PDB file of N, CA and C in Angstrom:
ATOM      1  N   ASP X 420     -43.069 -66.488 -26.214  1.00 66.00           N
ATOM      2  CA  ASP X 420     -43.633 -65.432 -25.370  1.00 66.00           C
ATOM      3  C   ASP X 420     -43.143 -65.413 -23.984  1.00 66.00           C
ATOM      4  N   HIS X 421     -42.119 -64.379 -23.112  1.00 83.00           N
ATOM      5  CA  HIS X 421     -41.798 -64.797 -21.963  1.00 83.00           C
ATOM      6  C   HIS X 421     -43.128 -63.879 -21.199  1.00 83.00           C
ATOM      7  N   ILE X 422     -43.184 -64.464 -19.858  1.00 89.00           N
ATOM      8  CA  ILE X 422     -44.001 -63.732 -18.790  1.00 89.00           C
ATOM      9  C   ILE X 422     -43.468 -63.629 -17.773  1.00 89.00           C
ATOM     10  N   ASP X 423     -43.315 -62.254 -17.165  1.00 93.00           N
ATOM     11  CA  ASP X 423     -42.753 -62.380 -15.579  1.00 93.00           C
ATOM     12  C   ASP X 423     -43.552 -63.703 -14.631  1.00 93.00           C
ATOM     13  N   ARG X 424     -42.321 -64.316 -14.197  1.00 93.00           N
ATOM     14  CA  ARG X 424     -43.044 -65.501 -13.285  1.00 93.00           C
ATOM     15  C   ARG X 424     -43.738 -64.911 -11.750  1.00 93.00           C
ATOM     16  N   ARG X 425     -42.868 -63.800 -11.348  1.00 95.00           N
ATOM     17  CA  ARG X 425     -43.698 -63.204  -9.957  1.00 95.00           C
ATOM     18  C   ARG X 425     -44.601 -62.556 -10.484  1.00 95.00           C
ATOM     19  N   SER X 426     -45.076 -61.620 -11.495  1.00 95.00           N
ATOM     20  CA  SER X 426     -46.272 -61.129 -11.772  1.00 95.00           C
ATOM     21  C   SER X 426     -47.146 -62.023 -12.005  1.00 95.00           C
ATOM     22  N   TYR X 427     -46.814 -63.073 -12.783  1.00 95.00           N
ATOM     23  CA  TYR X 427     -48.137 -63.990 -12.771  1.00 95.00           C
ATOM     24  C   TYR X 427     -48.571 -64.941 -11.715  1.00 95.00           C
ATOM     25  N   LEU X 428     -47.462 -65.026 -10.754  1.00 95.00           N
ATOM     26  CA  LEU X 428     -48.117 -65.826  -9.455  1.00 95.00           C
ATOM     27  C   LEU X 428     -48.926 -64.958  -8.823  1.00 95.00           C
ATOM     28  N   ARG X 429     -48.635 -63.569  -8.724  1.00 95.00           N
ATOM     29  CA  ARG X 429     -49.361 -62.778  -8.192  1.00 95.00           C
ATOM     30  C   ARG X 429     -50.806 -62.542  -8.575  1.00 95.00           C
ATOM     31  N   PHE X 430     -50.838 -62.707  -9.895  1.00 96.00           N
ATOM     32  CA  PHE X 430     -51.867 -62.776 -10.618  1.00 96.00           C
ATOM     33  C   PHE X 430     -52.955 -63.843 -10.270  1.00 96.00           C
ATOM     34  N   LEU X 431     -52.071 -65.155 -10.110  1.00 96.00           N
ATOM     35  CA  LEU X 431     -52.759 -66.573  -9.974  1.00 96.00           C
ATOM     36  C   LEU X 431     -53.325 -66.468  -8.679  1.00 96.00           C
ATOM     37  N   LYS X 432     -52.585 -65.851  -7.552  1.00 96.00           N
ATOM     38  CA  LYS X 432     -52.988 -65.956  -5.983  1.00 96.00           C
ATOM     39  C   LYS X 432     -54.162 -65.066  -5.985  1.00 96.00           C
ATOM     40  N   ALA X 433     -54.096 -63.764  -6.854  1.00 96.00           N
ATOM     41  CA  ALA X 433     -55.549 -63.116  -6.470  1.00 96.00           C
ATOM     42  C   ALA X 433     -56.588 -63.560  -7.150  1.00 96.00           C
ATOM     43  N   ALA X 434     -56.416 -64.424  -8.306  1.00 96.00           N
ATOM     44  CA  ALA X 434     -57.455 -65.194  -8.933  1.00 96.00           C
ATOM     45  C   ALA X 434     -58.181 -66.126  -8.102  1.00 96.00           C
ATOM     46  N   PHE X 435     -57.090 -66.808  -7.498  1.00 96.00           N
ATOM     47  CA  PHE X 435     -57.989 -67.993  -6.324  1.00 96.00           C
ATOM     48  C   PHE X 435     -57.845 -67.572  -4.919  1.00 96.00           C
ATOM     49  N   SER X 436     -58.012 -66.395  -4.409  1.00 95.00           N
ATOM     50  CA  SER X 436     -57.742 -65.974  -3.180  1.00 95.00           C
ATOM     51  C   SER X 436     -58.983 -66.198  -2.375  1.00 95.00           C
ATOM     52  N   HIS X 437     -60.018 -66.281  -3.220  1.00 94.00           N
ATOM     53  CA  HIS X 437     -61.383 -66.681  -2.357  1.00 94.00           C
ATOM     54  C   HIS X 437     -62.284 -67.446  -3.291  1.00 94.00           C
ATOM     55  N   PRO X 438     -61.948 -68.932  -3.476  1.00 86.00           N
ATOM     56  CA  PRO X 438     -62.522 -69.651  -4.833  1.00 86.00           C
ATOM     57  C   PRO X 438     -63.878 -69.520  -4.514  1.00 86.00           C
ATOM     58  N   THR X 439     -64.660 -69.383  -3.351  1.00 89.00           N
ATOM     59  CA  THR X 439     -66.194 -69.434  -3.416  1.00 89.00           C
ATOM     60  C   THR X 439     -66.737 -67.957  -4.214  1.00 89.00           C
ATOM     61  N   LYS X 440     -65.775 -66.658  -4.531  1.00 94.00           N
ATOM     62  CA  LYS X 440     -65.999 -65.669  -4.952  1.00 94.00           C
ATOM     63  C   LYS X 440     -65.759 -65.646  -6.493  1.00 94.00           C
ATOM     64  N   LEU X 441     -66.374 -64.647  -7.177  1.00 96.00           N
ATOM     65  CA  LEU X 441     -66.125 -64.613  -8.508  1.00 96.00           C
ATOM     66  C   LEU X 441     -64.850 -64.338  -8.793  1.00 96.00           C
ATOM     67  N   MET X 442     -64.192 -64.332  -9.837  1.00 96.00           N
ATOM     68  CA  MET X 442     -62.756 -64.395 -10.443  1.00 96.00           C
ATOM     69  C   MET X 442     -62.440 -62.579 -10.499  1.00 96.00           C
ATOM     70  N   LYS X 443     -63.688 -61.978 -10.920  1.00 96.00           N
ATOM     71  CA  LYS X 443     -63.269 -60.748 -11.014  1.00 96.00           C
ATOM     72  C   LYS X 443     -63.270 -59.885  -9.990  1.00 96.00           C
ATOM     73  N   SER X 444     -64.338 -60.429  -8.856  1.00 96.00           N
ATOM     74  CA  SER X 444     -64.160 -59.680  -7.732  1.00 96.00           C
ATOM     75  C   SER X 444     -62.775 -59.958  -6.951  1.00 96.00           C
ATOM     76  N   ASN X 445     -62.101 -60.816  -6.872  1.00 96.00           N
ATOM     77  CA  ASN X 445     -60.870 -61.265  -6.279  1.00 96.00           C
ATOM     78  C   ASN X 445     -59.783 -60.624  -6.898  1.00 96.00           C
ATOM     79  N   LEU X 446     -59.987 -60.383  -8.519  1.00 97.00           N
ATOM     80  CA  LEU X 446     -58.838 -59.732  -9.385  1.00 97.00           C
ATOM     81  C   LEU X 446     -58.952 -58.294  -8.691  1.00 97.00           C
ATOM     82  N   LEU X 447     -59.942 -57.539  -8.270  1.00 95.00           N
ATOM     83  CA  LEU X 447     -60.139 -56.310  -7.920  1.00 95.00           C
ATOM     84  C   LEU X 447     -59.193 -55.847  -6.704  1.00 95.00           C
ATOM     85  N   GLY X 448     -58.902 -56.894  -6.142  1.00 89.00           N
ATOM     86  CA  GLY X 448     -58.009 -56.582  -4.789  1.00 89.00           C
ATOM     87  C   GLY X 448     -56.246 -56.449  -5.225  1.00 89.00           C
ATOM     88  N   ALA X 449     -56.195 -56.820  -6.540  1.00 94.00           N
ATOM     89  CA  ALA X 449     -54.787 -56.573  -7.158  1.00 94.00           C
ATOM     90  C   ALA X 449     -54.653 -55.578  -8.235  1.00 94.00           C
ATOM     91  N   TYR X 450     -55.724 -55.495  -8.800  1.00 96.00           N
ATOM     92  CA  TYR X 450     -55.694 -54.582 -10.039  1.00 96.00           C
ATOM     93  C   TYR X 450     -56.880 -53.716  -9.984  1.00 96.00           C
ATOM     94  N   SER X 451     -56.760 -52.432 -10.672  1.00 96.00           N
ATOM     95  CA  SER X 451     -57.689 -51.586 -10.915  1.00 96.00           C
ATOM     96  C   SER X 451     -58.844 -51.982 -11.446  1.00 96.00           C
ATOM     97  N   GLN X 452     -59.962 -51.117 -11.160  1.00 96.00           N
ATOM     98  CA  GLN X 452     -61.160 -51.851 -11.610  1.00 96.00           C
ATOM     99  C   GLN X 452     -61.285 -51.553 -12.932  1.00 96.00           C
ATOM    100  N   SER X 453     -61.119 -50.150 -13.517  1.00 96.00           N
ATOM    101  CA  SER X 453     -61.052 -49.942 -14.913  1.00 96.00           C
ATOM    102  C   SER X 453     -60.214 -50.766 -15.492  1.00 96.00           C
ATOM    103  N   VAL X 454     -59.025 -51.252 -15.197  1.00 96.00           N
ATOM    104  CA  VAL X 454     -58.322 -52.575 -16.148  1.00 96.00           C
ATOM    105  C   VAL X 454     -59.001 -53.763 -16.185  1.00 96.00           C
ATOM    106  N   VAL X 455     -59.227 -54.223 -15.196  1.00 97.00           N
ATOM    107  CA  VAL X 455     -60.290 -55.579 -14.857  1.00 97.00           C
ATOM    108  C   VAL X 455     -61.590 -55.462 -15.885  1.00 97.00           C
ATOM    109  N   ASP X 456     -62.395 -54.442 -15.661  1.00 97.00           N
ATOM    110  CA  ASP X 456     -63.527 -54.251 -16.434  1.00 97.00           C
ATOM    111  C   ASP X 456     -63.218 -54.161 -17.796  1.00 97.00           C
ATOM    112  N   GLN X 457     -62.376 -53.488 -18.192  1.00 96.00           N
ATOM    113  CA  GLN X 457     -61.755 -53.283 -19.608  1.00 96.00           C
ATOM    114  C   GLN X 457     -61.623 -54.822 -20.079  1.00 96.00           C
ATOM    115  N   VAL X 458     -60.786 -55.382 -19.476  1.00 96.00           N
ATOM    116  CA  VAL X 458     -60.356 -56.780 -20.187  1.00 96.00           C
ATOM    117  C   VAL X 458     -61.590 -57.732 -19.984  1.00 96.00           C
ATOM    118  N   TRP X 459     -62.495 -57.490 -19.134  1.00 97.00           N
ATOM    119  CA  TRP X 459     -63.561 -58.499 -19.102  1.00 97.00           C
ATOM    120  C   TRP X 459     -64.525 -58.330 -20.303  1.00 97.00           C
ATOM    121  N   GLU X 460     -64.566 -56.986 -20.519  1.00 96.00           N
ATOM    122  CA  GLU X 460     -65.230 -56.472 -21.874  1.00 96.00           C
ATOM    123  C   GLU X 460     -64.645 -57.111 -22.743  1.00 96.00           C
ATOM    124  N   SER X 461     -63.602 -56.854 -23.381  1.00 95.00           N
ATOM    125  CA  SER X 461     -62.927 -57.263 -24.309  1.00 95.00           C
ATOM    126  C   SER X 461     -62.619 -58.496 -24.622  1.00 95.00           C
ATOM    127  N   LYS X 462     -62.613 -59.336 -23.550  1.00 94.00           N
ATOM    128  CA  LYS X 462     -62.578 -60.760 -23.591  1.00 94.00           C
ATOM    129  C   LYS X 462     -63.905 -61.399 -23.685  1.00 94.00           C
ATOM    130  N   LYS X 463     -64.995 -60.541 -23.480  1.00 96.00           N
ATOM    131  CA  LYS X 463     -66.482 -61.100 -23.452  1.00 96.00           C
ATOM    132  C   LYS X 463     -66.448 -62.275 -22.236  1.00 96.00           C
ATOM    133  N   LEU X 464     -65.998 -61.692 -21.121  1.00 96.00           N
ATOM    134  CA  LEU X 464     -66.183 -62.941 -20.423  1.00 96.00           C
ATOM    135  C   LEU X 464     -67.428 -62.836 -19.474  1.00 96.00           C
ATOM    136  N   PRO X 465     -67.921 -63.842 -19.121  1.00 96.00           N
ATOM    137  CA  PRO X 465     -69.023 -64.128 -18.190  1.00 96.00           C
ATOM    138  C   PRO X 465     -68.876 -63.243 -16.740  1.00 96.00           C
ATOM    139  N   LEU X 466     -69.600 -62.531 -16.338  1.00 94.00           N
ATOM    140  CA  LEU X 466     -69.651 -61.903 -15.007  1.00 94.00           C
ATOM    141  C   LEU X 466     -69.364 -62.774 -13.740  1.00 94.00           C
ATOM    142  N   LYS X 467     -69.978 -63.816 -13.986  1.00 96.00           N
ATOM    143  CA  LYS X 467     -69.901 -65.102 -12.738  1.00 96.00           C
ATOM    144  C   LYS X 467     -68.966 -65.847 -13.103  1.00 96.00           C
ATOM    145  N   LEU X 468     -67.691 -65.698 -13.835  1.00 96.00           N
ATOM    146  CA  LEU X 468     -66.899 -66.455 -14.105  1.00 96.00           C
ATOM    147  C   LEU X 468     -66.070 -66.942 -12.655  1.00 96.00           C
ATOM    148  N   ARG X 469     -65.519 -67.878 -12.364  1.00 96.00           N
ATOM    149  CA  ARG X 469     -64.822 -68.492 -11.288  1.00 96.00           C
ATOM    150  C   ARG X 469     -63.403 -69.032 -11.888  1.00 96.00           C
ATOM    151  N   ALA X 470     -62.235 -68.885 -11.002  1.00 96.00           N
ATOM    152  CA  ALA X 470     -61.134 -69.223 -11.439  1.00 96.00           C
ATOM    153  C   ALA X 470     -60.890 -70.473 -11.824  1.00 96.00           C
ATOM    154  N   GLN X 471     -61.717 -71.403 -10.975  1.00 95.00           N
ATOM    155  CA  GLN X 471     -61.302 -72.867 -11.256  1.00 95.00           C
ATOM    156  C   GLN X 471     -62.512 -73.293 -12.611  1.00 95.00           C
ATOM    157  N   GLU X 472     -62.737 -72.141 -13.420  1.00 95.00           N
ATOM    158  CA  GLU X 472     -63.630 -72.686 -14.523  1.00 95.00           C
ATOM    159  C   GLU X 472     -62.524 -72.412 -15.716  1.00 95.00           C
ATOM    160  N   LEU X 473     -61.496 -71.639 -15.732  1.00 95.00           N
ATOM    161  CA  LEU X 473     -60.582 -71.414 -16.713  1.00 95.00           C
ATOM    162  C   LEU X 473     -59.644 -72.466 -16.947  1.00 95.00           C
ATOM    163  N   LYS X 474     -59.008 -72.550 -18.173  1.00 95.00           N
ATOM    164  CA  LYS X 474     -58.112 -73.494 -18.601  1.00 95.00           C
ATOM    165  C   LYS X 474     -56.887 -72.820 -18.341  1.00 95.00           C
ATOM    166  N   PRO X 475     -55.749 -73.517 -18.426  1.00 93.00           N
ATOM    167  CA  PRO X 475     -54.321 -72.798 -17.797  1.00 93.00           C
ATOM    168  C   PRO X 475     -53.987 -71.994 -18.783  1.00 93.00           C
ATOM    169  N   SER X 476     -54.214 -72.108 -20.334  1.00 93.00           N
ATOM    170  CA  SER X 476     -53.839 -71.314 -21.502  1.00 93.00           C
ATOM    171  C   SER X 476     -54.783 -70.172 -21.240  1.00 93.00           C
ATOM    172  N   GLU X 477     -55.991 -70.198 -20.933  1.00 95.00           N
ATOM    173  CA  GLU X 477     -56.670 -69.020 -20.491  1.00 95.00           C
ATOM    174  C   GLU X 477     -56.331 -68.113 -19.619  1.00 95.00           C
ATOM    175  N   PHE X 478     -55.406 -68.643 -18.575  1.00 94.00           N
ATOM    176  CA  PHE X 478     -54.863 -67.992 -17.477  1.00 94.00           C
ATOM    177  C   PHE X 478     -53.732 -67.117 -18.196  1.00 94.00           C
ATOM    178  N   VAL X 479     -53.120 -67.636 -18.981  1.00 94.00           N
ATOM    179  CA  VAL X 479     -52.010 -66.899 -19.571  1.00 94.00           C
ATOM    180  C   VAL X 479     -52.532 -65.781 -20.303  1.00 94.00           C
ATOM    181  N   ASP X 480     -53.547 -65.944 -21.066  1.00 94.00           N
ATOM    182  CA  ASP X 480     -54.025 -65.155 -21.941  1.00 94.00           C
ATOM    183  C   ASP X 480     -54.595 -63.709 -21.147  1.00 94.00           C
ATOM    184  N   LEU X 481     -55.272 -64.055 -20.224  1.00 95.00           N
ATOM    185  CA  LEU X 481     -56.078 -63.216 -19.378  1.00 95.00           C
ATOM    186  C   LEU X 481     -54.845 -62.451 -18.599  1.00 95.00           C
ATOM    187  N   PHE X 482     -53.740 -62.886 -18.238  1.00 96.00           N
ATOM    188  CA  PHE X 482     -52.679 -62.402 -17.315  1.00 96.00           C
ATOM    189  C   PHE X 482     -52.161 -61.625 -18.577  1.00 96.00           C
ATOM    190  N   LYS X 483     -51.840 -61.672 -19.426  1.00 94.00           N
ATOM    191  CA  LYS X 483     -51.141 -60.801 -20.595  1.00 94.00           C
ATOM    192  C   LYS X 483     -52.003 -59.709 -20.869  1.00 94.00           C
ATOM    193  N   GLU X 484     -53.260 -59.751 -20.855  1.00 93.00           N
ATOM    194  CA  GLU X 484     -54.445 -58.901 -21.110  1.00 93.00           C
ATOM    195  C   GLU X 484     -54.142 -57.514 -19.738  1.00 93.00           C
ATOM    196  N   ILE X 485     -54.207 -58.183 -18.837  1.00 92.00           N
ATOM    197  CA  ILE X 485     -54.351 -57.420 -17.220  1.00 92.00           C
ATOM    198  C   ILE X 485     -52.837 -56.984 -17.107  1.00 92.00           C
ATOM    199  N   GLY X 486     -51.897 -57.675 -17.409  1.00 80.00           N
ATOM    200  CA  GLY X 486     -50.318 -57.395 -17.181  1.00 80.00           C
ATOM    201  C   GLY X 486     -50.133 -56.677 -16.011  1.00 80.00           C
TER     202      GLY X 486
END
């Protein structure tokens, strides 16, 4: 399964943009709130999730959902 490297790096940069903030808030700087909310709900992710808490494979899955 191929992912676009440039888009994935943009996603990672957004996710880790402010390590002390919650990941969902960080992603709202790069993606629409409706998309982020929908993915958070479908994946049943905790609202207080921080980027450093995810495994690499979970980042790939989340990126594919947010796309």
